[in-house]
mmCIF file of C-alpha atoms in Angstrom:
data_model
loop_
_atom_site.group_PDB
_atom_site.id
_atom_site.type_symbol
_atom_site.label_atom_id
_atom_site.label_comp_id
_atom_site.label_asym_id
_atom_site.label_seq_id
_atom_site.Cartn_x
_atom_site.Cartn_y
_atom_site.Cartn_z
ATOM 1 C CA UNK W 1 9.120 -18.127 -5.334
ATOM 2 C CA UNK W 2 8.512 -15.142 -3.146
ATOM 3 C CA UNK W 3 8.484 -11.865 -5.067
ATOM 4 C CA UNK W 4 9.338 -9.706 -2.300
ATOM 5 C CA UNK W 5 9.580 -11.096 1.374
ATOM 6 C CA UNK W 6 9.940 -9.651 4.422
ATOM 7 C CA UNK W 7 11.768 -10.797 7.696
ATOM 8 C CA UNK W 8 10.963 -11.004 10.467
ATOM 9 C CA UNK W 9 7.355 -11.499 10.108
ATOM 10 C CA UNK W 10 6.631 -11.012 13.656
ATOM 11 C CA UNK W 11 8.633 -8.638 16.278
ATOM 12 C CA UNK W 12 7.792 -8.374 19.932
ATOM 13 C CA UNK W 13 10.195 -6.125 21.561
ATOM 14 C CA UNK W 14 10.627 -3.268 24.303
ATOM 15 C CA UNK W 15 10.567 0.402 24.211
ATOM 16 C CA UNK W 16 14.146 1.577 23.830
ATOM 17 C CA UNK W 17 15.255 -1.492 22.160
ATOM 18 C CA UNK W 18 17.077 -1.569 18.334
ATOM 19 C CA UNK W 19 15.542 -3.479 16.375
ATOM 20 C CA UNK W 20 15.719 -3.847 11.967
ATOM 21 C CA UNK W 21 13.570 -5.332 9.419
ATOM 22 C CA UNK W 22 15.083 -6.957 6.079
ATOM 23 C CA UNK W 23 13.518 -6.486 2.794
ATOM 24 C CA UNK W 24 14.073 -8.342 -0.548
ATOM 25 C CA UNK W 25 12.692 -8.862 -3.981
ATOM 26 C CA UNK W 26 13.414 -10.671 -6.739
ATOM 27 C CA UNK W 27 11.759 -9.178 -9.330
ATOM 28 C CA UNK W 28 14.367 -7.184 -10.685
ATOM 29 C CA UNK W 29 12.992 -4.219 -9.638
ATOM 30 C CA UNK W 30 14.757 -0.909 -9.874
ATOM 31 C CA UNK W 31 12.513 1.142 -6.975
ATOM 32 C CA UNK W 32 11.907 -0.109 -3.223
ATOM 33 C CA UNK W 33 9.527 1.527 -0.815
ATOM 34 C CA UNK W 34 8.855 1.139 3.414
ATOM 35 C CA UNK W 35 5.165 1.843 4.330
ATOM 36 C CA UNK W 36 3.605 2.096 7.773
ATOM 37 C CA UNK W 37 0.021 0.761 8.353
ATOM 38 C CA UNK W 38 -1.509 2.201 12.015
ATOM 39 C CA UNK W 39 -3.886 0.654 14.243
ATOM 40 C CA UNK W 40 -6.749 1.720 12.409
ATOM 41 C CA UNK W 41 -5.195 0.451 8.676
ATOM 42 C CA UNK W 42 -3.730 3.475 7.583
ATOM 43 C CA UNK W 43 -1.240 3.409 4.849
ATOM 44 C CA UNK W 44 1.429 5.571 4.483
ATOM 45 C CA UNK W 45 4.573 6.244 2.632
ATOM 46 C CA UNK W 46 8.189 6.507 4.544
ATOM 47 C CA UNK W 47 10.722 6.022 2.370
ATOM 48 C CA UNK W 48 11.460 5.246 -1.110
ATOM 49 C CA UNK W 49 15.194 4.123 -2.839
ATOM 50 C CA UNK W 50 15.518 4.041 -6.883
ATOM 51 C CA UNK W 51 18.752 1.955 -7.444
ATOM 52 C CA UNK W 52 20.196 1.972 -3.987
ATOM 53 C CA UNK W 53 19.773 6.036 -3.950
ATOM 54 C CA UNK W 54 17.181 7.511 -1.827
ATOM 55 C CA UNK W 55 14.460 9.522 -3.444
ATOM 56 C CA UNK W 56 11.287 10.165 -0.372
ATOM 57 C CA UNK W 57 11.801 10.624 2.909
ATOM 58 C CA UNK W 58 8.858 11.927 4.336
ATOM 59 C CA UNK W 59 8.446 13.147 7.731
ATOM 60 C CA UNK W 60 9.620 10.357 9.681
ATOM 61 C CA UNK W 61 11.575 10.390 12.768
ATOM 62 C CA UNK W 62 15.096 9.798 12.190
ATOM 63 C CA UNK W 63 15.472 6.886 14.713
ATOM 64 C CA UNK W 64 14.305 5.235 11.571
ATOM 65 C CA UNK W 65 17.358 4.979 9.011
ATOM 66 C CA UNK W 66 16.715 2.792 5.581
ATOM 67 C CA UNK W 67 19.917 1.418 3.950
ATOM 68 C CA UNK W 68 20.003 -0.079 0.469
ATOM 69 C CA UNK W 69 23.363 -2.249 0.101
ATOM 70 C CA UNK W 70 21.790 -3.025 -3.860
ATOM 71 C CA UNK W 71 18.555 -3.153 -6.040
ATOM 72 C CA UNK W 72 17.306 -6.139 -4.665
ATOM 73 C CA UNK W 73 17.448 -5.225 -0.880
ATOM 74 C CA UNK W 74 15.770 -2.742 1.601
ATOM 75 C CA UNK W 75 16.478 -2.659 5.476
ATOM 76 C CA UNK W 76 14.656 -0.372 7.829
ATOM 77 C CA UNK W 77 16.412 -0.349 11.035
ATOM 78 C CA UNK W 78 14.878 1.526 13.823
ATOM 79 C CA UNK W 79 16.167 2.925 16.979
ATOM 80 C CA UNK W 80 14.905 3.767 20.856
ATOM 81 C CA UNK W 81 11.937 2.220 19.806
ATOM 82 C CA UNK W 82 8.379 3.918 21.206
ATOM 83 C CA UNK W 83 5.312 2.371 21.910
ATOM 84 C CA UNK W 84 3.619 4.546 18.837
ATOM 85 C CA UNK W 85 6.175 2.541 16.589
ATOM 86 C CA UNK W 86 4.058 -0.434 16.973
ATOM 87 C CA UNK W 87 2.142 -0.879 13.701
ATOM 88 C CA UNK W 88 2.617 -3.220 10.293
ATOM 89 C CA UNK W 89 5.281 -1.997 8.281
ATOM 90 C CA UNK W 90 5.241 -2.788 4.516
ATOM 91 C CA UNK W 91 7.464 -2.977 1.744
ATOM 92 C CA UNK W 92 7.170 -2.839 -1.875
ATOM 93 C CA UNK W 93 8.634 -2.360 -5.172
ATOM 94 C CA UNK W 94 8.160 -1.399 -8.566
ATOM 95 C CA UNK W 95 10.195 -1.568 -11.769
ATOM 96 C CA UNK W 96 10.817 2.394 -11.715
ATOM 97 C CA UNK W 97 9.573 5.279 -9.788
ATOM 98 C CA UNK W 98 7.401 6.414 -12.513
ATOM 99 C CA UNK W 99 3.536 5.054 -11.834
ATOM 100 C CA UNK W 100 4.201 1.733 -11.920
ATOM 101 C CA UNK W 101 2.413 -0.828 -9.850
ATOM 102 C CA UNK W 102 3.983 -1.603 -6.656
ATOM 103 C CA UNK W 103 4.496 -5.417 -5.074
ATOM 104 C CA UNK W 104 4.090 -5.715 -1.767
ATOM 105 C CA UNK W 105 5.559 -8.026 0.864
ATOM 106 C CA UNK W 106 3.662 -9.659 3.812
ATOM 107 C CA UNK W 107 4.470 -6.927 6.369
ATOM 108 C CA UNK W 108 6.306 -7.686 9.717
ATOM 109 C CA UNK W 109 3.617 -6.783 12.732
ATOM 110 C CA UNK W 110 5.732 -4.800 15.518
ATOM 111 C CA UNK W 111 4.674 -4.371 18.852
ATOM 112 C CA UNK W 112 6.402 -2.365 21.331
ATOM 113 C CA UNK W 113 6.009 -3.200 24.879
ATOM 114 C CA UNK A 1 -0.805 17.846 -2.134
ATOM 115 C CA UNK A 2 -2.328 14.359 -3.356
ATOM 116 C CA UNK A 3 -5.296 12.419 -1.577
ATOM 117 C CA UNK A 4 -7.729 9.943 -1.368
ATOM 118 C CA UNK A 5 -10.949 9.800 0.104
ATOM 119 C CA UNK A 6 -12.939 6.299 0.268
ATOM 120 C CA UNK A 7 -16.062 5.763 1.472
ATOM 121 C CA UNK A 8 -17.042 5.290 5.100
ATOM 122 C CA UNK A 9 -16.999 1.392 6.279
ATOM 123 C CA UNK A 10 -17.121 -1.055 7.150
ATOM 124 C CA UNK A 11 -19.676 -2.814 4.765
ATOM 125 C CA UNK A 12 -21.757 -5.365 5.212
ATOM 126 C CA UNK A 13 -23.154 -7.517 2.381
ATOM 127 C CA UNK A 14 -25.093 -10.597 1.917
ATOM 128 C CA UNK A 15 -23.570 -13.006 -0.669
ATOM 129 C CA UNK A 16 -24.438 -12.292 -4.211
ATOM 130 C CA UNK A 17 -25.195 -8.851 -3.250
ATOM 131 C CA UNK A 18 -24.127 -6.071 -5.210
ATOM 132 C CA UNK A 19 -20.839 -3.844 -3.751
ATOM 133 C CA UNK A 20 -20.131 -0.184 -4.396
ATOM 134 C CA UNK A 21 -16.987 1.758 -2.729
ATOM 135 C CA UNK A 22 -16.821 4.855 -3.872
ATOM 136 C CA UNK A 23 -13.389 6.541 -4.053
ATOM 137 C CA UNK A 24 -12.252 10.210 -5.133
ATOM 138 C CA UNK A 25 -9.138 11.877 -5.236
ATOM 139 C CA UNK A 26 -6.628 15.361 -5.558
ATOM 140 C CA UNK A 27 -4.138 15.230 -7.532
ATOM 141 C CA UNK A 28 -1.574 17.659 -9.006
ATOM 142 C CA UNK A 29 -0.419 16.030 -12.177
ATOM 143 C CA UNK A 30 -1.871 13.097 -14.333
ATOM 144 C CA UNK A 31 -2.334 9.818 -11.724
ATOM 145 C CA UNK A 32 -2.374 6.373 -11.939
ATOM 146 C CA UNK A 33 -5.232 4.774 -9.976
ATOM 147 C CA UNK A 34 -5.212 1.671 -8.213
ATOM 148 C CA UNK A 35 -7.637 -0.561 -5.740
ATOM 149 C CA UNK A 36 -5.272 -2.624 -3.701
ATOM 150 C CA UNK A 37 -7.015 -5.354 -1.432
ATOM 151 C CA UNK A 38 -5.574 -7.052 1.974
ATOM 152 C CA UNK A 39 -6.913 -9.992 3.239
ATOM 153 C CA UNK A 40 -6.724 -11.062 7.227
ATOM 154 C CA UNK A 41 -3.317 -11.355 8.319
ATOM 155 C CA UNK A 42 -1.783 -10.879 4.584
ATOM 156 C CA UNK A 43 -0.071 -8.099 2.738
ATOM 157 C CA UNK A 44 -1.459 -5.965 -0.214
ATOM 158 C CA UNK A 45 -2.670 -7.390 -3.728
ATOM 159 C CA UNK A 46 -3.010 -5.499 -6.551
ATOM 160 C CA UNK A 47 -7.058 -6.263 -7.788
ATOM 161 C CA UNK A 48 -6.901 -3.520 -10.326
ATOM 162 C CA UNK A 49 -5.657 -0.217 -12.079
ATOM 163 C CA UNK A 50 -6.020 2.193 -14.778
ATOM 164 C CA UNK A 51 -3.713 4.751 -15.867
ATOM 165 C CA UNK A 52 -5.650 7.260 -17.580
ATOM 166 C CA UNK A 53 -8.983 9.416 -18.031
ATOM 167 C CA UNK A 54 -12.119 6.847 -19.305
ATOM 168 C CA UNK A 55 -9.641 3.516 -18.431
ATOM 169 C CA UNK A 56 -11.406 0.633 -17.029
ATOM 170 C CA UNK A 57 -9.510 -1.350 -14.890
ATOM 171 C CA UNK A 58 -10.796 -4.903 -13.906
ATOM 172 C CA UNK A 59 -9.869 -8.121 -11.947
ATOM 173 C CA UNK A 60 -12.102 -11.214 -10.843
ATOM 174 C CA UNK A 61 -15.567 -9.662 -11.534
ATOM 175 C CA UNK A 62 -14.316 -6.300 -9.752
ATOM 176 C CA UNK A 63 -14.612 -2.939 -12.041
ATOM 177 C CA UNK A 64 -13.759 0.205 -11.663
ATOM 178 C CA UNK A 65 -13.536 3.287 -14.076
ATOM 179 C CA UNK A 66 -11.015 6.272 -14.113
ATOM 180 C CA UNK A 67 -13.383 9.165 -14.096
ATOM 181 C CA UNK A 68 -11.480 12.247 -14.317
ATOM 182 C CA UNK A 69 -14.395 14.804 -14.566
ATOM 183 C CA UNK A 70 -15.589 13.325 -11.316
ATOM 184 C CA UNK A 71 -11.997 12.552 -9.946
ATOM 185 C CA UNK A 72 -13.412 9.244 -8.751
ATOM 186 C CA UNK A 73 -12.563 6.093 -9.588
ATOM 187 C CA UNK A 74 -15.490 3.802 -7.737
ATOM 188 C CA UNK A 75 -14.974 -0.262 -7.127
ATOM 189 C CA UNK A 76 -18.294 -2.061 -8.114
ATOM 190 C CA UNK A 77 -18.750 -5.916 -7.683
ATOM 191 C CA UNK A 78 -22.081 -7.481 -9.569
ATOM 192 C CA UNK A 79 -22.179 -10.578 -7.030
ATOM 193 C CA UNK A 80 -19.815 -10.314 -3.877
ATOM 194 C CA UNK A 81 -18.636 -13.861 -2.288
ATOM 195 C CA UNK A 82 -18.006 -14.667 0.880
ATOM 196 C CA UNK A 83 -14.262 -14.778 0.184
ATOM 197 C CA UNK A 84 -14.569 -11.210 -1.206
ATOM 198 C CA UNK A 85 -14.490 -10.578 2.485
ATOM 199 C CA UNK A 86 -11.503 -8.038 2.820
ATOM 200 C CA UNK A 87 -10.492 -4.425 3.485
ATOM 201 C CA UNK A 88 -9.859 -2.353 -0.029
ATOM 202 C CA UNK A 89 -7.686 0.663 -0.909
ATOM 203 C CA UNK A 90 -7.986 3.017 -3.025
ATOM 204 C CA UNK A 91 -4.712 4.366 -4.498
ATOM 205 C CA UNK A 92 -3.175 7.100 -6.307
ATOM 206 C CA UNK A 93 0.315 7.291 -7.961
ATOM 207 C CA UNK A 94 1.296 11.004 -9.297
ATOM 208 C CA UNK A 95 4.820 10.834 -10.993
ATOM 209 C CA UNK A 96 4.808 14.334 -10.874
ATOM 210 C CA UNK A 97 7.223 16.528 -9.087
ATOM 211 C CA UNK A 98 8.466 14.721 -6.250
ATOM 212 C CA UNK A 99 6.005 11.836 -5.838
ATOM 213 C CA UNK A 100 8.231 9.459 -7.241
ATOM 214 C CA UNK A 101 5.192 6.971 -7.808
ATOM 215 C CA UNK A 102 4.878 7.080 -4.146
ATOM 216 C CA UNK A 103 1.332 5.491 -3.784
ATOM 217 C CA UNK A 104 -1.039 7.840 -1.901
ATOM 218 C CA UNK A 105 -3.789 5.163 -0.100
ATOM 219 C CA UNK A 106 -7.086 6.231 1.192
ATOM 220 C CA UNK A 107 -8.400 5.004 4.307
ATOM 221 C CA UNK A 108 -9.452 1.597 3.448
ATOM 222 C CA UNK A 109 -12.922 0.210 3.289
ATOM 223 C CA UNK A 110 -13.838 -3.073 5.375
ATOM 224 C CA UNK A 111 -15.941 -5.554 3.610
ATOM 225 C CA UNK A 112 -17.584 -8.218 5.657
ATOM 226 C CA UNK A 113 -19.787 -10.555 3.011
ATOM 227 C CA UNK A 114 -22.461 -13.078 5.398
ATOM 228 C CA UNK A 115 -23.702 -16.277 3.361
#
């Protein structure tokens, strides 16, 4: 069993499109997080939710809107997509949203034509 | 506000060689420290952690040791493998504040192991 899976796991699209990504775990997990890995591997945070409420959003455009429907599930749905969008994006979770060690998924690779 | 700095890569190692990536880091409150490795194509693993001063986190012959008079938290291998091969992150997680256990990653370190 997958602990946390990601869909799609590949996404080919064009600039100005809409396009979402669907996150889930099943580790009974109380704290889900969206990273963004650039070109050159760089990781970094976007959002965060701790049981379905959202607790970081860092400086991220807001064509990008997260929604939580429950614990288990985190979708990052993105619109007027750009060509600088194009990178791996990452989730994760982690029991709490203390210092706990974070799970990731397999990323979904997203390149904007 | 938090960071990590790894070493410069990538790396190149013959197998059985021995691997050092040095990582040190800023941080506000009391951190948990992690070294995350991705493999080609794959998402992040967890290889190991420690969550305080003098820990010693290890995983699969990998060490590393939470040195907080140094702030550094270095990844040393005795023998490195050819499936070693990999890029490695060094990690911080502050709870503090508004971190949140956000994980702050450095910039990665490529390892390329040759037989």
């Amino acid at each position: 069993d997958t602990a946390v899976s990601q869909t799609p796991k590949y996404l080919v699209t064009q600039m100005g499109n809409d396009k979402s990504i669907k996150c889930e775990q099943n580790l009974g997990h109380d704290t889900m997080y969206w990273y963004k890995q650039d070109s050159k591997k760089f990781l970094k945070i976007m959002f965060s939710y701790n049981n379905k409420e959202l607790i970081i959003n860092e400086t991220v455009p807001n064509r990008f809107s997260p929604k939580s429907p429950d614990k288990a599930h985190l979708n990052l749905h993105i619109n007027s997509l750009e060509l600088g969008d194009s990178a791996v994006y990452f989730c994760a979770s982690s029991q709490d949203n203390r210092q706990g060690t974070q799970y990731f998924g397999p990323g979904t690779r997203l390149l904007v034509l | 506000g938090d960071s990590v700095t790894q070493m410069e890569g990538p790396v190149t190692l013959s197998e059985e060689a021995f691997l050092t990536i040095n990582c040190t880091y800023t941080a506000t409150g009391y951190p948990s420290l992690f070294w995350y490795v991705q493999y080609p194509g794959e998402g992040l693993q967890l290889l190991l952690k420690a969550t305080k001063a003098d820990d010693k986190g290890s995983n699969k012959g990998f060490e590393a040791t939470y040195r907080k008079e140094t702030t550094s938290f270095h990844l040393e291998k005795g023998s490195v493998q050819v499936s070693d091969s990999a890029v490695y992150f060094c990690a911080l997680s502050d709870a503090g504040g508004t971190s949140y256990g956000k994980l702050t990653f450095g910039q990665g370190t490529i390892l390329t192991v040759h037989p």
